[in-house]
Short mmCIF file of C-alpha atoms and ligand atoms in Angstrom, two decimals:
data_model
loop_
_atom_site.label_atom_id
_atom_site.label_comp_id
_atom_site.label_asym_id
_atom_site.label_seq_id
_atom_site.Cartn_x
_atom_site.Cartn_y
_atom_site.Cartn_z
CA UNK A 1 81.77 1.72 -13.10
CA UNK A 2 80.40 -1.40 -15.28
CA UNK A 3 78.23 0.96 -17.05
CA UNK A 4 80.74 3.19 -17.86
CA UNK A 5 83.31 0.66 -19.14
CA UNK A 6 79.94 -0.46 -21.39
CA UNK A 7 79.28 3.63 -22.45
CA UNK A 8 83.50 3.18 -23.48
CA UNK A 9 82.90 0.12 -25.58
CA UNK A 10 80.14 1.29 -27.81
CA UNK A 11 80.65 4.80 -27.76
CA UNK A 12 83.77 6.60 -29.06
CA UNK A 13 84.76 10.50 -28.92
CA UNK A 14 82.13 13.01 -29.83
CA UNK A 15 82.71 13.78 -33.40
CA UNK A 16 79.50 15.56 -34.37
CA UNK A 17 77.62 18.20 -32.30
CA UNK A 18 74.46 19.32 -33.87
CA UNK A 19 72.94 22.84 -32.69
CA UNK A 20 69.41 23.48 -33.03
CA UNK A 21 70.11 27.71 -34.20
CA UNK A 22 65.91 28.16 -34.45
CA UNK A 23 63.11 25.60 -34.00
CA UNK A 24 61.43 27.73 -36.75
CA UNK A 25 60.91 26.66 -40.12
CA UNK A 26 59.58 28.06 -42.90
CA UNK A 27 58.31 25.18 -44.72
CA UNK A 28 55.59 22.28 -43.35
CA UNK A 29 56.82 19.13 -44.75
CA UNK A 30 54.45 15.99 -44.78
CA UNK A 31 56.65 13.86 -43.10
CA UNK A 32 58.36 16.16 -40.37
CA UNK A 33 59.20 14.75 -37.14
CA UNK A 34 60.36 18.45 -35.25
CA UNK A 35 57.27 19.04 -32.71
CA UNK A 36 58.12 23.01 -32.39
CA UNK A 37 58.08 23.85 -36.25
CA UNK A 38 56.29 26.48 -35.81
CA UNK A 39 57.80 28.17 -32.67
CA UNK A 40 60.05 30.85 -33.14
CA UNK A 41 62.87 29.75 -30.40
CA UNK A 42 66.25 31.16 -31.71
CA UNK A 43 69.65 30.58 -30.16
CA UNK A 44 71.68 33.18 -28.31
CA UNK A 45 75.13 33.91 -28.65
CA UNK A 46 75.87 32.90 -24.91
CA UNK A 47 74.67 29.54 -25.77
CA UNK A 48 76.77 29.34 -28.64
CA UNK A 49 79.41 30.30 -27.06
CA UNK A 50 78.81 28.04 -23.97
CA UNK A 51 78.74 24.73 -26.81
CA UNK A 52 82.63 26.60 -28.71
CA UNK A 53 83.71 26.06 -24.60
CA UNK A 54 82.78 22.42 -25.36
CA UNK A 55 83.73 21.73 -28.56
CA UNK A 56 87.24 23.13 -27.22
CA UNK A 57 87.66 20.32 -25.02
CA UNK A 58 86.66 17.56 -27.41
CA UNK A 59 88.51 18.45 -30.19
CA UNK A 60 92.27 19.22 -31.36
CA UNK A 61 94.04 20.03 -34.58
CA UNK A 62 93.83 16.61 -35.84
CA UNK A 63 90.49 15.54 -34.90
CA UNK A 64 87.99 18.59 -35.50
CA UNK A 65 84.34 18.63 -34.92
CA UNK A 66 81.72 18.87 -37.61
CA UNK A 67 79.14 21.63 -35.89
CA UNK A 68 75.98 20.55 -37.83
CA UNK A 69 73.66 23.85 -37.88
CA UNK A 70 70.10 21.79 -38.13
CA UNK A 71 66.87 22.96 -37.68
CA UNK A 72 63.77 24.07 -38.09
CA UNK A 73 65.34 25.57 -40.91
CA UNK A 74 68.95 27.13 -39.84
CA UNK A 75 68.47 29.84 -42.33
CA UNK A 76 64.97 31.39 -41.25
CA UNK A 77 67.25 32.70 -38.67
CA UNK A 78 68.77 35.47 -41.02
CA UNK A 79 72.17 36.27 -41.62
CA UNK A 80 72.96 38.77 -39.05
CA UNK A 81 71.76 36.41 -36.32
CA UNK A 82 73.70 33.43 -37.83
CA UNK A 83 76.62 35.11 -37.91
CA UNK A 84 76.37 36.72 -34.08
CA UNK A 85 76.04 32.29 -33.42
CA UNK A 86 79.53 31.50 -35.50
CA UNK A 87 81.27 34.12 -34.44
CA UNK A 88 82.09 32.00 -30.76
CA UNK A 89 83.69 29.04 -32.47
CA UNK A 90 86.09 31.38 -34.92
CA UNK A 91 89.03 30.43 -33.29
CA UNK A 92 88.39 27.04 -33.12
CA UNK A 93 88.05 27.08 -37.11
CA UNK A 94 90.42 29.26 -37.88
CA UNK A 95 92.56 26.78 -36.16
CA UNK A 96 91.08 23.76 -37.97
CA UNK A 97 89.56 22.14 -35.04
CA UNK A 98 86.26 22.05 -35.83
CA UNK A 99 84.24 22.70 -39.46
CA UNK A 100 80.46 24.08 -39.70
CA UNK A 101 77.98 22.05 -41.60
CA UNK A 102 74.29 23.54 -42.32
CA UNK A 103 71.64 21.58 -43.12
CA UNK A 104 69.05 23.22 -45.54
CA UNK A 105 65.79 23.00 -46.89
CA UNK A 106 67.10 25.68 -49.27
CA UNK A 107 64.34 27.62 -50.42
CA UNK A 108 66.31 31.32 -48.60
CA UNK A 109 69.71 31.26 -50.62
CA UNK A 110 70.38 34.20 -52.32
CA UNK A 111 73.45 35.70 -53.16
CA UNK A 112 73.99 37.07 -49.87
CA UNK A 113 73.97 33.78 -47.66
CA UNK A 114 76.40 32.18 -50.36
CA UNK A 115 79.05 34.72 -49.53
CA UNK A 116 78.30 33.84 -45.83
CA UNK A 117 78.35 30.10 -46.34
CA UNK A 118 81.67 30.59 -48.56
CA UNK A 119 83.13 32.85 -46.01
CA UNK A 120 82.80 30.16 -42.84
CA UNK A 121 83.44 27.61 -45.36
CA UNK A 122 80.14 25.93 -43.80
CA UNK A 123 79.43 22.22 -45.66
CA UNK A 124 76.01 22.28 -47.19
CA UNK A 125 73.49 19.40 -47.65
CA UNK A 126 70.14 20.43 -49.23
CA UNK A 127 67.04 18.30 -48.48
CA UNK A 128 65.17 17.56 -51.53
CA UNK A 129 63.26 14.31 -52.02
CA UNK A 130 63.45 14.49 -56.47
CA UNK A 131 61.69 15.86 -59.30
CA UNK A 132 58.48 17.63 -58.39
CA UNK A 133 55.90 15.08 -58.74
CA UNK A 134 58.41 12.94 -55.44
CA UNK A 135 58.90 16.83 -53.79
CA UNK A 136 55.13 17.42 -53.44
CA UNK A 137 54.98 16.61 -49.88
CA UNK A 138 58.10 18.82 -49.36
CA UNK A 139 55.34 22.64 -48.55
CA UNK A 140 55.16 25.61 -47.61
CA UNK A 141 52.92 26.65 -44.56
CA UNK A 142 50.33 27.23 -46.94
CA UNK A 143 50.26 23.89 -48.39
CA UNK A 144 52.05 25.33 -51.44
CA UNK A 145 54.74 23.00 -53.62
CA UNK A 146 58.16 24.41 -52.52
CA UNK A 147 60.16 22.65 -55.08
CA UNK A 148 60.70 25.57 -57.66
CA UNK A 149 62.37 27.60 -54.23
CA UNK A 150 64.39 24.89 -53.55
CA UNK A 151 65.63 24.15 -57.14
CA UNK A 152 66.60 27.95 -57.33
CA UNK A 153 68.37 27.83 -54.07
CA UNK A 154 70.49 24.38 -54.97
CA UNK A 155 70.88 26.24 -58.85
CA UNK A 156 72.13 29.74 -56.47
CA UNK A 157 74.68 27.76 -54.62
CA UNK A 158 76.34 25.76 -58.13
CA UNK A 159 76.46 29.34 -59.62
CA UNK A 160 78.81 30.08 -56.60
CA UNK A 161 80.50 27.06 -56.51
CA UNK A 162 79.76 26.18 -53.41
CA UNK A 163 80.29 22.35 -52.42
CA UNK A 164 76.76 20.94 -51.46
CA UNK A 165 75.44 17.60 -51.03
CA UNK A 166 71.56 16.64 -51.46
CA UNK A 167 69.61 14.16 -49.01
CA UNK A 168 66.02 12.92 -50.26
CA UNK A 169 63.15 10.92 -48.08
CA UNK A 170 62.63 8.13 -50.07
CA UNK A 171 58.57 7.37 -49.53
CA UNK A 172 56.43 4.67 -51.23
CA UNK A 173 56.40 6.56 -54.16
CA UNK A 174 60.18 7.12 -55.18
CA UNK A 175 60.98 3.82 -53.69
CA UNK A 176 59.91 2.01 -57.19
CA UNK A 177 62.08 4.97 -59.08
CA UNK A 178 65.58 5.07 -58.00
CA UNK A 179 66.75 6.20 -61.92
CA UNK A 180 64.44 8.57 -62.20
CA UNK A 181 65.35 9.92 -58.82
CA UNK A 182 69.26 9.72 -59.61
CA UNK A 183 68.89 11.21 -62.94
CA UNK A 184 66.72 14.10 -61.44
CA UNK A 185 69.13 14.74 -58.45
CA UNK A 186 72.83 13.85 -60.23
CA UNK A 187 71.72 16.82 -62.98
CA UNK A 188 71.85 19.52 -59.81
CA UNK A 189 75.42 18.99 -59.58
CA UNK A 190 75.83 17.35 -55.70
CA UNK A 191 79.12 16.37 -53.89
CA UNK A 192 77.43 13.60 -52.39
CA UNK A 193 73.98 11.95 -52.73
CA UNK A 194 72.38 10.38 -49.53
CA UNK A 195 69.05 8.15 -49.85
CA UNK A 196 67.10 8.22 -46.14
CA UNK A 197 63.87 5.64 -46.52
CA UNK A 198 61.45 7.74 -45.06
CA UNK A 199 61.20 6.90 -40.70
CA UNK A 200 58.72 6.99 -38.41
CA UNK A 201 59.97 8.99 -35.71
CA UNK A 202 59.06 12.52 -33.79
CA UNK A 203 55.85 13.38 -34.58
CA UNK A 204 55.63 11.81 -37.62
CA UNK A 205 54.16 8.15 -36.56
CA UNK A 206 53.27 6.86 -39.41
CA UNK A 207 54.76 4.00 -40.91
CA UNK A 208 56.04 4.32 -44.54
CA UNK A 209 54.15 0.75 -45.88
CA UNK A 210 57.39 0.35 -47.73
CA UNK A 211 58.15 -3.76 -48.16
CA UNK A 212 62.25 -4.92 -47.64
CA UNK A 213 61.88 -6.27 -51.55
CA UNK A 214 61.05 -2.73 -52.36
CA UNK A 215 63.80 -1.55 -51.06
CA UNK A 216 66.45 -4.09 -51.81
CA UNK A 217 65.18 -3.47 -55.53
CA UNK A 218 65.82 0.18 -54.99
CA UNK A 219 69.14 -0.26 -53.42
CA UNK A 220 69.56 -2.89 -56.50
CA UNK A 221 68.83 0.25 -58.61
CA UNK A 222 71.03 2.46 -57.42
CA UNK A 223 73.97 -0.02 -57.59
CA UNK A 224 72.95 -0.33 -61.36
CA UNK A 225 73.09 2.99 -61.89
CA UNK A 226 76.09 3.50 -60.24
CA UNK A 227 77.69 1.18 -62.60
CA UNK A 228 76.85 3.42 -65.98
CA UNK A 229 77.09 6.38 -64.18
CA UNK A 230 81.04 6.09 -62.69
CA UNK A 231 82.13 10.21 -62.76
CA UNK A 232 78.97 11.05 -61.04
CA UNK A 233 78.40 12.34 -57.07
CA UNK A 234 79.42 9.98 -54.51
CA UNK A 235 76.09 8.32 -53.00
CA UNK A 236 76.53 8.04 -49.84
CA UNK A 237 75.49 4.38 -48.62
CA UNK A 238 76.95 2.70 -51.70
CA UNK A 239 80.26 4.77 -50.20
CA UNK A 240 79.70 3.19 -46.69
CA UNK A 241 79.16 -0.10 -48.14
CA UNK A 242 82.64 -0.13 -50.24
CA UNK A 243 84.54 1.11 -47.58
CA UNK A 244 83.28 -1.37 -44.87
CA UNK A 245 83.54 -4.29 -47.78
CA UNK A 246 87.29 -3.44 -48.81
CA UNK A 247 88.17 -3.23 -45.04
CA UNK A 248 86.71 -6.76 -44.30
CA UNK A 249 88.19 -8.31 -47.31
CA UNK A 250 91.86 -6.73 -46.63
CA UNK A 251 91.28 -8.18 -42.79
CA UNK A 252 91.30 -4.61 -41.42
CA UNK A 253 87.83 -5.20 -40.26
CA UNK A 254 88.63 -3.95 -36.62
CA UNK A 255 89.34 -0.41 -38.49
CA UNK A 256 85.69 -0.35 -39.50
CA UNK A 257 84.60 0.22 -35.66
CA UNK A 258 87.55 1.70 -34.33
CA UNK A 259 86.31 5.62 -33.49
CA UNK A 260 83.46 3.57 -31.85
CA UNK A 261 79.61 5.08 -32.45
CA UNK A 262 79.04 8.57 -32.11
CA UNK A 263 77.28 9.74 -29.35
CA UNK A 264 76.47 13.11 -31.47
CA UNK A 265 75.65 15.21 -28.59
CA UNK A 266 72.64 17.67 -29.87
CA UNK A 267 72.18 20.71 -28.32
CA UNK A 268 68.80 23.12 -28.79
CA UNK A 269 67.90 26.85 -28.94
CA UNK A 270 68.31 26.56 -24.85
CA UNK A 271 71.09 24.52 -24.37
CA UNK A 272 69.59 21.49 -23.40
CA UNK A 273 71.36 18.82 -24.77
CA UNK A 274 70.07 14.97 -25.89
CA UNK A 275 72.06 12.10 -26.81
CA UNK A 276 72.64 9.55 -29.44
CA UNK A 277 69.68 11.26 -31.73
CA UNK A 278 68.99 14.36 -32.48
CA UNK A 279 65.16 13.39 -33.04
CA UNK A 280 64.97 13.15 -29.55
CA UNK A 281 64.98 16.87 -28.63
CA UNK A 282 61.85 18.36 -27.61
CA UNK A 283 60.37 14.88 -27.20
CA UNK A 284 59.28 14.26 -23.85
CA UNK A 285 58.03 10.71 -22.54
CA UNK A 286 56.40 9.12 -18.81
CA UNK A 287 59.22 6.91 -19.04
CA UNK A 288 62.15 8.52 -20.19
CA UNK A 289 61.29 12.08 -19.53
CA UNK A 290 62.88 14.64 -21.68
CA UNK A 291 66.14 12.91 -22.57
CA UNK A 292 68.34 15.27 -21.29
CA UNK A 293 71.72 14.70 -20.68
CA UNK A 294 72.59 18.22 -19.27
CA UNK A 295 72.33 22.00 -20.38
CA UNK A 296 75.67 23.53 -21.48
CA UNK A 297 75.20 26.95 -19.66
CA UNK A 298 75.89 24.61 -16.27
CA UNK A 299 77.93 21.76 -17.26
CA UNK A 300 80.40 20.89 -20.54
CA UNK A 301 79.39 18.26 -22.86
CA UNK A 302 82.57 16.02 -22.05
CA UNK A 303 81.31 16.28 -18.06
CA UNK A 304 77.36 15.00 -19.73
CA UNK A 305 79.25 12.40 -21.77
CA UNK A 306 81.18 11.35 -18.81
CA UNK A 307 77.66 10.51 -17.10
CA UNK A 308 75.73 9.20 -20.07
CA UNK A 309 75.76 5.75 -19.01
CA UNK A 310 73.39 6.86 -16.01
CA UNK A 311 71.16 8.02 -18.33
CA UNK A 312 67.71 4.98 -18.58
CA UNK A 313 67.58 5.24 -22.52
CA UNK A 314 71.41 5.14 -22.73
CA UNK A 315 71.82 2.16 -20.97
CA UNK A 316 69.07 0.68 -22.53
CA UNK A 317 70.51 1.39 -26.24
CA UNK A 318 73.53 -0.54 -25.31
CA UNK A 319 71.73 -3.19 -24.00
CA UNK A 320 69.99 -2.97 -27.88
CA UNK A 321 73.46 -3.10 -29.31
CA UNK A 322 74.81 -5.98 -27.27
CA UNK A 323 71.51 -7.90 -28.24
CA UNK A 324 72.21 -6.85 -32.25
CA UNK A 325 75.85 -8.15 -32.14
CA UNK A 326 74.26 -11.20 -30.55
CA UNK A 327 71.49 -11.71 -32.97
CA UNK A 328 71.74 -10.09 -36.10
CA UNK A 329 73.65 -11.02 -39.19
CA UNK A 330 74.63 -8.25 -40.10
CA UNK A 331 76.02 -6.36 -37.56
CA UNK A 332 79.40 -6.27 -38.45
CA UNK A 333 78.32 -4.19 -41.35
CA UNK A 334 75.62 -2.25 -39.58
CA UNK A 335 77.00 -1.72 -36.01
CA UNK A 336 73.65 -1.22 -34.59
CA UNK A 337 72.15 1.57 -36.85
CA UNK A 338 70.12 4.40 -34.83
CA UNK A 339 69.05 4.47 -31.22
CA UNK A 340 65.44 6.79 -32.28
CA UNK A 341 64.24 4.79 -34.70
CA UNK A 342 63.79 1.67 -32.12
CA UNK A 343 62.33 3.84 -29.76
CA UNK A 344 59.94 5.43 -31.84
CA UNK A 345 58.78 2.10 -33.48
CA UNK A 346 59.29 -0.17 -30.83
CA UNK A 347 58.84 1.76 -27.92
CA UNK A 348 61.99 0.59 -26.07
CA UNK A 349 65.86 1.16 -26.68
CA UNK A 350 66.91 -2.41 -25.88
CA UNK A 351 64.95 -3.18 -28.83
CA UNK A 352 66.86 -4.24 -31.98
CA UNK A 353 65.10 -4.29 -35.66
CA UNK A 354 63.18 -1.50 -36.85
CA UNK A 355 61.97 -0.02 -40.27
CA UNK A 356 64.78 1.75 -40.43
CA UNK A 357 67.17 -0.97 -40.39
CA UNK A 358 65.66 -3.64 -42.46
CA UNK A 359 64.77 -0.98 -45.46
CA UNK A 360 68.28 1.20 -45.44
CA UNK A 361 71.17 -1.76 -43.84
CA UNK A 362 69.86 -5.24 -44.08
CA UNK A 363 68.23 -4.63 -47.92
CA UNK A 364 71.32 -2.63 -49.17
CA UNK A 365 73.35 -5.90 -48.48
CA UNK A 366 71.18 -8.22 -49.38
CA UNK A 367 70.45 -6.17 -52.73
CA UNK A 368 74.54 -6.67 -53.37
CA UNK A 369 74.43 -10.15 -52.40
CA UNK A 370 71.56 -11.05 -54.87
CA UNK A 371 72.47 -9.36 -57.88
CA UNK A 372 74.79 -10.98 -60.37
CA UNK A 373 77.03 -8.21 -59.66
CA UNK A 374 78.55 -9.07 -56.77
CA UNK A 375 81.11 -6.26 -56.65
CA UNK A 376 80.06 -2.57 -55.50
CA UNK A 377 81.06 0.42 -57.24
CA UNK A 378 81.18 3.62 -54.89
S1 LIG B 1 62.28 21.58 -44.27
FE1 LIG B 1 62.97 20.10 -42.74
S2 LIG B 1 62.45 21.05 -40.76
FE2 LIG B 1 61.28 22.13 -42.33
S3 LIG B 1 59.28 21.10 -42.35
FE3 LIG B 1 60.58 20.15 -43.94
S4 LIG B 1 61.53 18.35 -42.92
FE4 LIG B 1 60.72 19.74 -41.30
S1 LIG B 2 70.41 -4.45 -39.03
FE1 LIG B 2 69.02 -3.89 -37.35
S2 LIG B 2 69.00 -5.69 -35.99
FE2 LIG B 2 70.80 -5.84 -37.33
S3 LIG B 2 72.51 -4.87 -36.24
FE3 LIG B 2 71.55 -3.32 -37.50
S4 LIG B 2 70.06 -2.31 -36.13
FE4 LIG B 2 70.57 -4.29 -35.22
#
């Protein structure tokens, strides 16, 4: 019962359920973390279907559901299949209970998939790490640059109209170039920017070498550019930071945590479903096993959710959170950042600082705090 009454303090309603349509992907990044790139595992419709029976009991009118469609690459699965995998959670949009998201590498929009994506009125965030010199380790499984496919794929869905918003792995070498990088990716004509500092997590175990100053003069960059750039995209962590700074400073700072994290329930191509990161699917460990929480073709994700504080690595990320709000300066701001990145640096859940934190939270406040500027602009 204690651990449950824990799982209800740190964790609030599902909002987010990311489905794994193929564990294919046509491309063969440097930096990927997915283990089964280059299986060919796809999705059925009964599995689909099984996570719509979910989603139906965790959402309502005025809550809905984002239903991220993240990969391998979601489109290598081809249209018809797609389609056969929305089809079970039509009435659920239709009634504006829950909204599809895709994640994309890009490189397969054509004119066809835009009318799909307008027609399902699917969100879409491209991955794309700048211009081509910062793509190069964005390839093809030939080792071939992919960043002319992607451009035309990003320039295919602005032709459309269709809303996007780009994501880019910030590595050692774009850390030192966050104009260049802004200029590059503002010019494409995003919704929303969103800056990850490359991780070390899945497969990928290496560590980026990038210092905290770097990055607190990156973040320091893109609050400058922000500045002289007001009527351009949203960027997202400059967003995140504004919003949590005017709550604290109007003393609505218990508003900032109120939904509680997301436990972002991710589902793959079988079912099987992990918790709290969807890097952990398809990981398997001596201690922790596979990190499954439950398959949803035998049990509903509100029945796993219900029993998540049984699981060892969920109990031992909120024993990582308590020890952040005990410890860490800035976890009012932060609220504990992600549970994968302390287990694939650290090797332990309960763990609290990583990479991850000190290069995208703690040096995004300290670069506000240090500049002269001490207001944000979003
Ligand atoms: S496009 Fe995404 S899934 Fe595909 S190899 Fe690159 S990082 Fe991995
Ligand atoms: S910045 Fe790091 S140590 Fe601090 S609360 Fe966030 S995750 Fe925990």
């Amino acid at each position: 019962m204690e651990g449950r009454l824990e799982f209800d303090r740190w964790f609030g309603r599902a909002r987010t359920l990311v489905l794994q349509p193929t564990t294919l992907c046509n491309l063969d990044c440097v930096y990927c973390y997915l283990p089964h790139r280059r299986l060919n595992n796809e999705m059925t419709p009964e599995v689909a279907q099984a996570v719509a029976d979910s989603a139906a009991e965790l959402t309502d009118p005025g809550t809905p559901v984002d239903i991220v469609w993240h990969g391998g690459e979601p489109l290598a699965l081809g249209r018809r299949k797609f389609t056969a995998l929305l089809a079970p959670f039509e009435d659920l949009r239709q009634a504006g209970r829950i909204h599809h998201s895709v994640q994309t590498n890009a490189t397969l929009i054509d004119d066809k998939w835009c009318d799909l994506l307008t027609r399902y009125q699917v969100h879409v965030g491209v991955s794309i790490d700048g211009p081509a010199a910062l793509n190069a380790r964005r390839v093809d499984l030939r080792g071939r640059p992919a960043f002319d496919r992607i451009v035309r794929g990003i320039r295919r869905l602005h032709d459309y109209g269709i809303r996007f918003s780009l994501i880019a792995v910030v590595g050692a070498e774009g850390i030192d170039q966050p104009v260049a990088l802004l200029d590059f990716l503002a010019e494409l004509g995003p919704h929303t920017i969103g800056f990850n500092v490359e991780e070390m997590e899945g497969v990928n175990d290496q560590r980026c070498g990038i210092a905290q100053d770097q990055a607190e003069r990156f973040w320091k960059g893109v609050m400058d550019w922000r500045r002289t750039h007001s009527g351009g995209p949203a960027l997202r962590e400059l967003e995140r930071l504004a919003d949590y700074l005017r709550l604290a400073r109007s003393g609505q700072r218990g508003e900032w945590c109120r939904y509680g994290l997301d436990p972002i329930p991710t589902v793959s191509t079988d079912g099987d479903v992990v918790l709290m990161s969807p890097e952990l699917a398809g990981i398997r460990d001596d201690a922790y096993g596979d990190f499954l929480a439950g398959n949803v073709r035998s049990q509903s994700i509100a029945g796993m959710l219900d029993q998540a504080h049984r699981l060892r690595y969920v109990a031992e990320f909120m024993t990582g959170l308590s020890r952040c709000q005990m410890e860490c300066e800035f976890f009012d701001f932060c609220r504990g950042a992600q549970a994968c990145n302390r287990y694939f640096e650290n090797g332990s859940f309960a763990t609290t600082e990583t990479d991850y934190c000190r290069l995208t939270r703690q040096a995004l406040v300290t670069a506000l705090y240090t500049s002269p500027q001490k207001e944000i602009v979003a």
